[in-house]
Amino acid sequence: MYAQNIETDQTGADDAAFQARIDAGIKVEPKDPMPAGYRKTLIRQIGQHAHSEVVGQLPEGNWITRAPSLERKLILLAKVQDEAGHGLYLYCACETLGISRDELTEKLLSGEMKYSSIFNYPTLTWADMGAVGWLVDGAAIMNQVPLQRCSYGPYSRAMVRICKEESFHQRQGYSIMMNMAFGTPEQKEMAQDALNRFWYPSLMMFGPSDKDSVHSAQSMRWKIKMNGNDELRQKFVNETVPQADYLGLKVPDDKLQWNEAKQGYDFSEPDWNEFYQVVKGNGPCNRERLEARREAWEGGQWFRDGLMAYAAKETRRRAAA
Ligand code: BYC
């Protein structure tokens, strides 16, 4: 039933009338008519976003047992739990479009659906927890704050709560970076090394340049995306460079320079060949990440079976009462 809804426009939305509603700022709700392409694009984007949150737990989960203090361990645990929560809100939002969580997971594990390229990079030192919070969550906020105003009601509402939590995540990352950058010379060196490794992968999070972006134009018309990839990347660079300056760290880009005329920084593009390789599954940690998700999914089968058996038993009990 679900697949049919996705492939064909069963709800029969008239494109012009639908676009007029979007242009008027009216939110689309799950039972409203919508073009098949709109539904499909949302499933792709929200599903990819949900997968990113869940896979995003892995690089940080790697450091929970090695956090340098009890306080840092508690904060990191809370953050990683938040990511699981974000995944749940987003899977729920996606399910309102007529696809089940099981189907979404199968598509992730088969490689048909993606997750953010950033999580295919390893977290090698404690300073990486700082860089991930500061840069990765910082980039996520830049992208997600505008999505609170996106046209699909369940997605926009999920984003409100997610953004509040992401801003705590970003601050905890920056707080780690401050401790490291203002700490011993060795700590500062670790902070610089983390920035060096995470800078360009963070810029890639916004997706390819607008000229190479396949979906941006249509997604922006539908208000599934509120901004172009390059615009958000530029805003991220403009906000982040002064933060690096404050830390006394150097952004690893010799071409980085303030441009008075555009009131923003000129900066080097990431290596887009590397980006496409990572997206295709050939990044440093792609196999490891998917394997961890596969193990978790297969290992949890007995528990899901138990829940289903209990739900069936309860339904029978209520019917008999
Ligand atoms: N990684 O036409 P384009 C987070 C793909 S993490 C992998 O511009 P679109 C978090 C794209 O899917 C962030 N793939 O695409 C933080 C498309 O391929 P397909 C997760 C990417 O969708 C800390 C192709 O490249 N956030 O939240 O218009 C801890 C062409 O691109 C990437 C979201 O998902 C990438 N970076 O724009 C835990 C936010 N970039 O699908 C979690 C919502 C592009 O045609 N998503 N591709 O095969 C978005 O805003 C948009 O989907 C994107 C891409 C800006 C990411």
Short mmCIF file of C-alpha atoms and ligand atoms in Angstrom, two decimals:
data_model
loop_
_atom_site.label_atom_id
_atom_site.label_comp_id
_atom_site.label_asym_id
_atom_site.label_seq_id
_atom_site.Cartn_x
_atom_site.Cartn_y
_atom_site.Cartn_z
CA MET A 1 0.00 0.00 0.00
CA TYR A 2 2.73 2.40 0.99
CA ALA A 3 4.84 1.91 -2.13
CA GLN A 4 1.86 2.63 -4.37
CA ASN A 5 1.24 5.94 -2.67
CA ILE A 6 4.81 6.96 -3.22
CA GLU A 7 5.10 5.99 -6.86
CA THR A 8 1.79 7.34 -8.09
CA ASP A 9 0.01 10.52 -7.33
CA GLN A 10 -2.99 8.79 -5.78
CA THR A 11 -3.96 11.84 -3.83
CA GLY A 12 -4.41 13.70 -7.12
CA ALA A 13 -3.05 17.11 -6.20
CA ASP A 14 -3.31 19.60 -9.01
CA ASP A 15 0.20 21.03 -9.41
CA ALA A 16 -0.81 24.66 -9.93
CA ALA A 17 -3.28 24.70 -7.05
CA PHE A 18 -0.73 22.96 -4.84
CA GLN A 19 1.98 25.46 -5.73
CA ALA A 20 -0.40 28.34 -5.00
CA ARG A 21 -0.96 26.97 -1.50
CA ILE A 22 2.78 26.63 -0.95
CA ASP A 23 3.36 30.18 -2.21
CA ALA A 24 0.68 31.43 0.19
CA GLY A 25 2.60 29.85 3.07
CA ILE A 26 -0.06 27.24 3.87
CA LYS A 27 1.45 24.16 5.50
CA VAL A 28 0.91 20.77 3.89
CA GLU A 29 -0.37 18.15 6.35
CA PRO A 30 -0.20 14.35 5.96
CA LYS A 31 -3.73 13.83 4.63
CA ASP A 32 -3.65 16.80 2.23
CA PRO A 33 -3.36 16.13 -1.47
CA MET A 34 0.21 16.47 -2.68
CA PRO A 35 2.04 15.74 -5.94
CA ALA A 36 3.88 12.42 -6.02
CA GLY A 37 7.18 14.23 -6.56
CA TYR A 38 6.67 16.36 -3.46
CA ARG A 39 6.00 13.25 -1.36
CA LYS A 40 8.96 11.42 -2.85
CA THR A 41 11.35 14.33 -2.31
CA LEU A 42 10.25 14.69 1.29
CA ILE A 43 10.73 10.98 1.96
CA ARG A 44 14.22 11.20 0.47
CA GLN A 45 15.21 14.27 2.46
CA ILE A 46 13.55 13.48 5.80
CA GLY A 47 14.61 9.83 5.60
CA GLN A 48 18.19 10.82 4.83
CA HIS A 49 18.07 13.29 7.67
CA ALA A 50 16.73 10.63 10.10
CA HIS A 51 19.43 8.18 9.04
CA SER A 52 22.05 10.92 9.55
CA GLU A 53 20.94 11.45 13.12
CA VAL A 54 21.13 7.76 13.93
CA VAL A 55 24.40 7.07 12.11
CA GLY A 56 25.67 10.34 13.61
CA GLN A 57 25.63 8.68 17.02
CA LEU A 58 28.46 6.35 16.01
CA PRO A 59 31.47 8.69 15.73
CA GLU A 60 30.61 10.28 19.09
CA GLY A 61 29.52 7.07 20.77
CA ASN A 62 33.10 5.99 20.11
CA TRP A 63 34.28 8.47 22.78
CA ILE A 64 31.74 7.98 25.59
CA THR A 65 33.90 5.47 27.44
CA ARG A 66 36.99 7.62 26.95
CA ALA A 67 35.64 11.06 27.91
CA PRO A 68 38.23 12.85 30.07
CA SER A 69 35.90 13.51 33.05
CA LEU A 70 32.60 12.33 34.49
CA GLU A 71 31.01 15.66 33.57
CA ARG A 72 32.14 15.41 29.94
CA LYS A 73 30.94 11.81 29.80
CA LEU A 74 27.46 12.81 31.03
CA ILE A 75 27.24 15.66 28.54
CA LEU A 76 28.35 13.46 25.65
CA LEU A 77 25.92 10.72 26.67
CA ALA A 78 23.07 13.24 26.73
CA LYS A 79 24.05 14.55 23.32
CA VAL A 80 24.22 11.11 21.75
CA GLN A 81 20.82 10.27 23.28
CA ASP A 82 19.45 13.47 21.77
CA GLU A 83 20.58 12.27 18.33
CA ALA A 84 18.57 9.08 18.82
CA GLY A 85 15.57 11.23 19.74
CA HIS A 86 16.03 13.37 16.63
CA GLY A 87 16.12 10.21 14.54
CA LEU A 88 12.83 9.13 16.11
CA TYR A 89 11.03 12.43 15.47
CA LEU A 90 12.22 12.37 11.89
CA TYR A 91 11.31 8.72 11.24
CA CYS A 92 7.84 9.54 12.64
CA ALA A 93 7.56 12.59 10.37
CA CYS A 94 8.60 10.42 7.43
CA GLU A 95 6.06 7.71 8.31
CA THR A 96 3.25 10.28 7.90
CA LEU A 97 4.14 10.22 4.19
CA GLY A 98 3.26 6.55 3.85
CA ILE A 99 6.51 4.70 4.31
CA SER A 100 7.32 2.56 7.33
CA ARG A 101 10.43 2.76 9.47
CA ASP A 102 11.29 -0.81 8.49
CA GLU A 103 11.24 0.14 4.82
CA LEU A 104 13.41 3.19 5.50
CA THR A 105 15.92 1.08 7.39
CA GLU A 106 16.02 -1.51 4.62
CA LYS A 107 16.72 1.24 2.11
CA LEU A 108 19.56 2.54 4.29
CA LEU A 109 21.11 -0.90 4.68
CA SER A 110 20.82 -1.71 0.98
CA GLY A 111 22.59 1.56 0.13
CA GLU A 112 19.54 2.92 -1.70
CA MET A 113 19.18 5.75 0.83
CA LYS A 114 22.01 7.94 2.03
CA TYR A 115 23.01 9.67 5.23
CA SER A 116 25.19 12.73 5.67
CA SER A 117 28.69 12.36 4.23
CA ILE A 118 30.22 13.84 7.40
CA PHE A 119 29.67 10.68 9.43
CA ASN A 120 31.99 8.69 7.20
CA TYR A 121 35.01 10.38 8.74
CA PRO A 122 36.69 8.93 11.83
CA THR A 123 36.89 10.63 15.24
CA LEU A 124 40.50 10.07 16.20
CA THR A 125 41.01 12.17 19.34
CA TRP A 126 38.98 13.79 22.12
CA ALA A 127 39.41 17.13 20.33
CA ASP A 128 37.28 15.66 17.55
CA MET A 129 34.33 15.71 19.98
CA GLY A 130 34.87 19.45 20.18
CA ALA A 131 35.19 19.86 16.41
CA VAL A 132 32.12 17.71 15.72
CA GLY A 133 29.96 19.70 18.14
CA TRP A 134 31.29 23.05 17.00
CA LEU A 135 31.47 22.48 13.24
CA VAL A 136 29.15 19.58 12.44
CA ASP A 137 26.33 20.64 14.73
CA GLY A 138 27.05 24.25 13.73
CA ALA A 139 26.56 23.33 10.07
CA ALA A 140 23.48 21.29 10.95
CA ILE A 141 21.92 24.30 12.73
CA MET A 142 22.66 26.58 9.80
CA ASN A 143 20.83 24.16 7.54
CA GLN A 144 18.00 23.25 9.90
CA VAL A 145 16.88 26.56 11.43
CA PRO A 146 15.32 27.64 8.10
CA LEU A 147 13.69 24.20 7.79
CA GLN A 148 11.49 25.09 10.78
CA ARG A 149 9.59 27.18 8.20
CA CYS A 150 9.45 24.46 5.54
CA SER A 151 6.13 23.64 3.89
CA TYR A 152 5.54 20.17 5.34
CA GLY A 153 3.93 20.49 8.79
CA PRO A 154 5.33 17.38 10.55
CA TYR A 155 8.87 18.09 9.30
CA SER A 156 8.78 21.76 10.26
CA ARG A 157 7.46 20.95 13.74
CA ALA A 158 10.06 18.22 14.31
CA MET A 159 12.70 20.75 13.36
CA VAL A 160 11.69 23.20 16.09
CA ARG A 161 12.67 20.85 18.89
CA ILE A 162 15.68 19.48 17.05
CA CYS A 163 17.11 22.97 16.55
CA LYS A 164 16.82 23.81 20.25
CA GLU A 165 18.83 20.72 21.11
CA GLU A 166 21.34 21.25 18.30
CA SER A 167 22.23 24.63 19.69
CA PHE A 168 23.13 23.01 23.04
CA HIS A 169 25.21 20.49 21.06
CA GLN A 170 27.06 23.21 19.24
CA ARG A 171 27.87 25.04 22.48
CA GLN A 172 29.17 21.93 24.18
CA GLY A 173 31.46 21.36 21.19
CA TYR A 174 32.74 24.92 21.32
CA SER A 175 33.27 24.60 25.07
CA ILE A 176 35.51 21.54 24.47
CA MET A 177 37.39 23.51 21.81
CA MET A 178 37.90 26.40 24.26
CA ASN A 179 39.30 24.07 26.90
CA MET A 180 41.66 22.52 24.39
CA ALA A 181 42.69 25.69 22.56
CA PHE A 182 43.39 27.58 25.79
CA GLY A 183 44.98 24.53 27.42
CA THR A 184 48.49 23.11 27.07
CA PRO A 185 50.41 23.43 23.76
CA GLU A 186 49.68 19.73 23.13
CA GLN A 187 45.95 20.28 23.65
CA LYS A 188 45.99 23.28 21.33
CA GLU A 189 47.75 21.18 18.72
CA MET A 190 45.04 18.51 19.03
CA ALA A 191 42.36 21.20 18.60
CA GLN A 192 44.10 22.53 15.48
CA ASP A 193 44.45 19.01 14.07
CA ALA A 194 40.72 18.36 14.61
CA LEU A 195 39.84 21.63 12.86
CA ASN A 196 42.16 20.70 9.98
CA ARG A 197 40.44 17.35 9.49
CA PHE A 198 36.82 18.48 9.97
CA TRP A 199 36.79 21.81 8.13
CA TYR A 200 36.27 20.64 4.55
CA PRO A 201 34.01 17.66 5.42
CA SER A 202 31.83 20.19 7.32
CA LEU A 203 31.62 22.42 4.24
CA MET A 204 30.52 19.36 2.25
CA MET A 205 27.54 18.85 4.56
CA PHE A 206 25.66 21.59 2.69
CA GLY A 207 25.75 19.53 -0.50
CA PRO A 208 27.29 20.28 -3.91
CA SER A 209 27.49 23.77 -5.39
CA ASP A 210 24.16 25.10 -6.57
CA LYS A 211 25.20 24.57 -10.20
CA ASP A 212 25.61 20.82 -9.50
CA SER A 213 22.70 20.45 -7.09
CA VAL A 214 20.11 18.15 -8.63
CA HIS A 215 17.19 18.89 -6.33
CA SER A 216 17.64 22.45 -5.04
CA ALA A 217 15.55 24.35 -7.59
CA GLN A 218 12.43 22.19 -7.28
CA SER A 219 12.85 21.68 -3.52
CA MET A 220 13.08 25.43 -3.01
CA ARG A 221 9.95 26.01 -5.11
CA TRP A 222 8.14 23.52 -2.90
CA LYS A 223 9.73 25.03 0.26
CA ILE A 224 11.14 21.66 1.18
CA LYS A 225 14.45 23.52 1.20
CA MET A 226 14.46 27.17 2.14
CA ASN A 227 17.94 28.15 0.89
CA GLY A 228 20.48 27.09 -1.70
CA ASN A 229 23.49 25.00 -0.68
CA ASP A 230 26.04 27.74 -1.47
CA GLU A 231 24.17 30.42 0.45
CA LEU A 232 24.14 28.32 3.64
CA ARG A 233 27.79 27.29 3.20
CA GLN A 234 28.76 30.96 2.90
CA LYS A 235 26.79 31.86 6.03
CA PHE A 236 28.46 29.02 7.91
CA VAL A 237 31.94 30.20 6.90
CA ASN A 238 31.09 33.80 7.84
CA GLU A 239 29.97 32.74 11.32
CA THR A 240 32.65 30.15 11.98
CA VAL A 241 35.84 31.96 10.99
CA PRO A 242 35.60 34.57 13.81
CA GLN A 243 34.96 31.69 16.24
CA ALA A 244 38.18 30.02 15.05
CA ASP A 245 40.02 33.35 15.40
CA TYR A 246 38.81 33.66 18.99
CA LEU A 247 40.23 30.20 19.71
CA GLY A 248 43.55 31.21 18.14
CA LEU A 249 43.17 28.41 15.58
CA LYS A 250 43.81 28.63 11.87
CA VAL A 251 41.19 27.57 9.34
CA PRO A 252 43.13 25.32 6.94
CA ASP A 253 42.52 27.46 3.86
CA ASP A 254 45.23 29.78 2.51
CA LYS A 255 42.72 31.48 0.25
CA LEU A 256 40.44 32.45 3.12
CA GLN A 257 40.00 36.21 3.05
CA TRP A 258 37.37 38.74 4.06
CA ASN A 259 35.69 40.29 1.02
CA GLU A 260 34.38 43.72 1.93
CA ALA A 261 32.26 44.02 -1.22
CA LYS A 262 30.27 40.86 -0.56
CA GLN A 263 30.45 41.24 3.24
CA GLY A 264 31.59 37.65 3.53
CA TYR A 265 34.70 35.51 3.32
CA ASP A 266 36.15 34.18 0.09
CA PHE A 267 37.14 30.57 0.71
CA SER A 268 38.31 27.42 -1.09
CA GLU A 269 35.74 24.89 -2.20
CA PRO A 270 36.02 21.42 -0.72
CA ASP A 271 37.33 18.63 -2.93
CA TRP A 272 34.12 17.61 -4.68
CA ASN A 273 35.67 14.40 -6.02
CA GLU A 274 36.23 13.32 -2.45
CA PHE A 275 32.63 14.28 -1.61
CA TYR A 276 31.18 12.12 -4.41
CA GLN A 277 33.44 9.22 -3.46
CA VAL A 278 32.22 9.42 0.14
CA VAL A 279 28.58 9.68 -0.97
CA LYS A 280 29.09 6.63 -3.23
CA GLY A 281 30.21 4.59 -0.24
CA ASN A 282 33.98 4.90 -0.55
CA GLY A 283 34.74 7.20 2.40
CA PRO A 284 37.05 6.19 5.25
CA CYS A 285 34.26 4.78 7.46
CA ASN A 286 31.28 4.01 5.16
CA ARG A 287 31.55 0.24 5.49
CA GLU A 288 32.08 0.36 9.24
CA ARG A 289 29.07 2.66 9.76
CA LEU A 290 26.68 0.54 7.71
CA GLU A 291 27.94 -2.62 9.33
CA ALA A 292 27.23 -1.15 12.78
CA ARG A 293 23.69 -0.23 11.69
CA ARG A 294 23.16 -3.70 10.18
CA GLU A 295 24.32 -5.39 13.37
CA ALA A 296 22.06 -3.18 15.49
CA TRP A 297 19.08 -3.85 13.20
CA GLU A 298 19.57 -7.60 13.07
CA GLY A 299 20.45 -7.80 16.77
CA GLY A 300 17.23 -5.97 17.66
CA GLN A 301 14.96 -8.27 15.62
CA TRP A 302 14.00 -10.41 18.67
CA PHE A 303 12.94 -7.26 20.53
CA ARG A 304 10.79 -5.96 17.67
CA ASP A 305 9.25 -9.43 17.34
CA GLY A 306 8.47 -9.34 21.06
CA LEU A 307 6.80 -5.93 20.77
CA MET A 308 4.68 -7.08 17.83
CA ALA A 309 3.66 -10.28 19.62
CA TYR A 310 2.67 -8.27 22.69
CA ALA A 311 0.69 -5.76 20.60
CA ALA A 312 -1.16 -8.63 18.86
CA LYS A 313 -1.92 -10.23 22.22
CA GLU A 314 -3.26 -6.93 23.59
CA THR A 315 -5.45 -6.43 20.50
CA ARG A 316 -6.91 -9.93 20.93
CA ARG A 317 -7.45 -9.33 24.64
CA ARG A 318 -9.27 -6.04 24.01
CA ALA A 319 -11.40 -7.63 21.27
CA ALA A 320 -12.39 -10.45 23.61
CA ALA A 321 -13.25 -8.10 26.52
N1 BYC B 1 25.84 13.85 2.35
O1 BYC B 1 20.64 18.05 -5.14
P1 BYC B 1 21.40 18.08 -3.86
C1 BYC B 1 22.83 16.18 11.45
C2 BYC B 1 23.35 14.15 -2.10
S1 BYC B 1 23.62 15.86 10.00
C3 BYC B 1 25.33 12.86 1.61
O2 BYC B 1 21.93 19.41 -3.45
P2 BYC B 1 19.46 18.09 -1.70
C4 BYC B 1 23.55 15.78 12.66
C5 BYC B 1 21.85 14.39 -2.24
O3 BYC B 1 21.12 13.52 -1.38
C6 BYC B 1 22.91 16.64 8.67
N2 BYC B 1 24.66 13.09 0.45
O4 BYC B 1 20.51 17.44 -2.70
C7 BYC B 1 24.49 16.60 13.23
C8 BYC B 1 21.66 14.11 -3.70
O5 BYC B 1 21.70 12.70 -3.94
P3 BYC B 1 20.36 11.81 -4.24
C9 BYC B 1 21.69 15.98 8.15
C10 BYC B 1 24.50 14.37 0.07
O6 BYC B 1 18.74 17.02 -1.03
C11 BYC B 1 25.21 16.17 14.33
C12 BYC B 1 22.92 14.64 -4.32
O7 BYC B 1 23.90 14.64 -3.30
N3 BYC B 1 20.87 17.06 7.72
O8 BYC B 1 21.78 16.66 11.42
O9 BYC B 1 18.66 19.14 -2.41
C13 BYC B 1 24.97 14.90 14.88
C14 BYC B 1 22.75 16.03 -4.91
O10 BYC B 1 22.60 17.03 -3.90
C15 BYC B 1 24.98 15.44 0.83
C16 BYC B 1 19.95 16.96 6.78
O11 BYC B 1 19.77 15.93 6.20
C17 BYC B 1 25.69 15.15 2.00
N4 BYC B 1 26.24 16.10 2.76
O12 BYC B 1 20.38 18.87 -0.66
C18 BYC B 1 23.99 14.08 14.32
C19 BYC B 1 19.18 18.22 6.54
N5 BYC B 1 24.68 16.58 0.19
O13 BYC B 1 19.57 11.83 -2.95
C20 BYC B 1 23.28 14.54 13.22
C21 BYC B 1 18.12 18.10 5.51
C22 BYC B 1 24.02 16.26 -0.92
O14 BYC B 1 19.64 12.45 -5.37
N6 BYC B 1 18.68 17.89 4.18
N7 BYC B 1 23.92 14.92 -1.01
O15 BYC B 1 20.92 10.44 -4.56
C23 BYC B 1 19.01 18.89 3.35
O16 BYC B 1 18.92 20.07 3.66
C24 BYC B 1 19.42 18.51 1.95
O17 BYC B 1 19.04 17.18 1.72
C25 BYC B 1 20.95 18.66 1.68
C26 BYC B 1 21.21 18.18 0.25
C27 BYC B 1 21.35 20.12 1.79
C28 BYC B 1 21.79 17.82 2.62
#
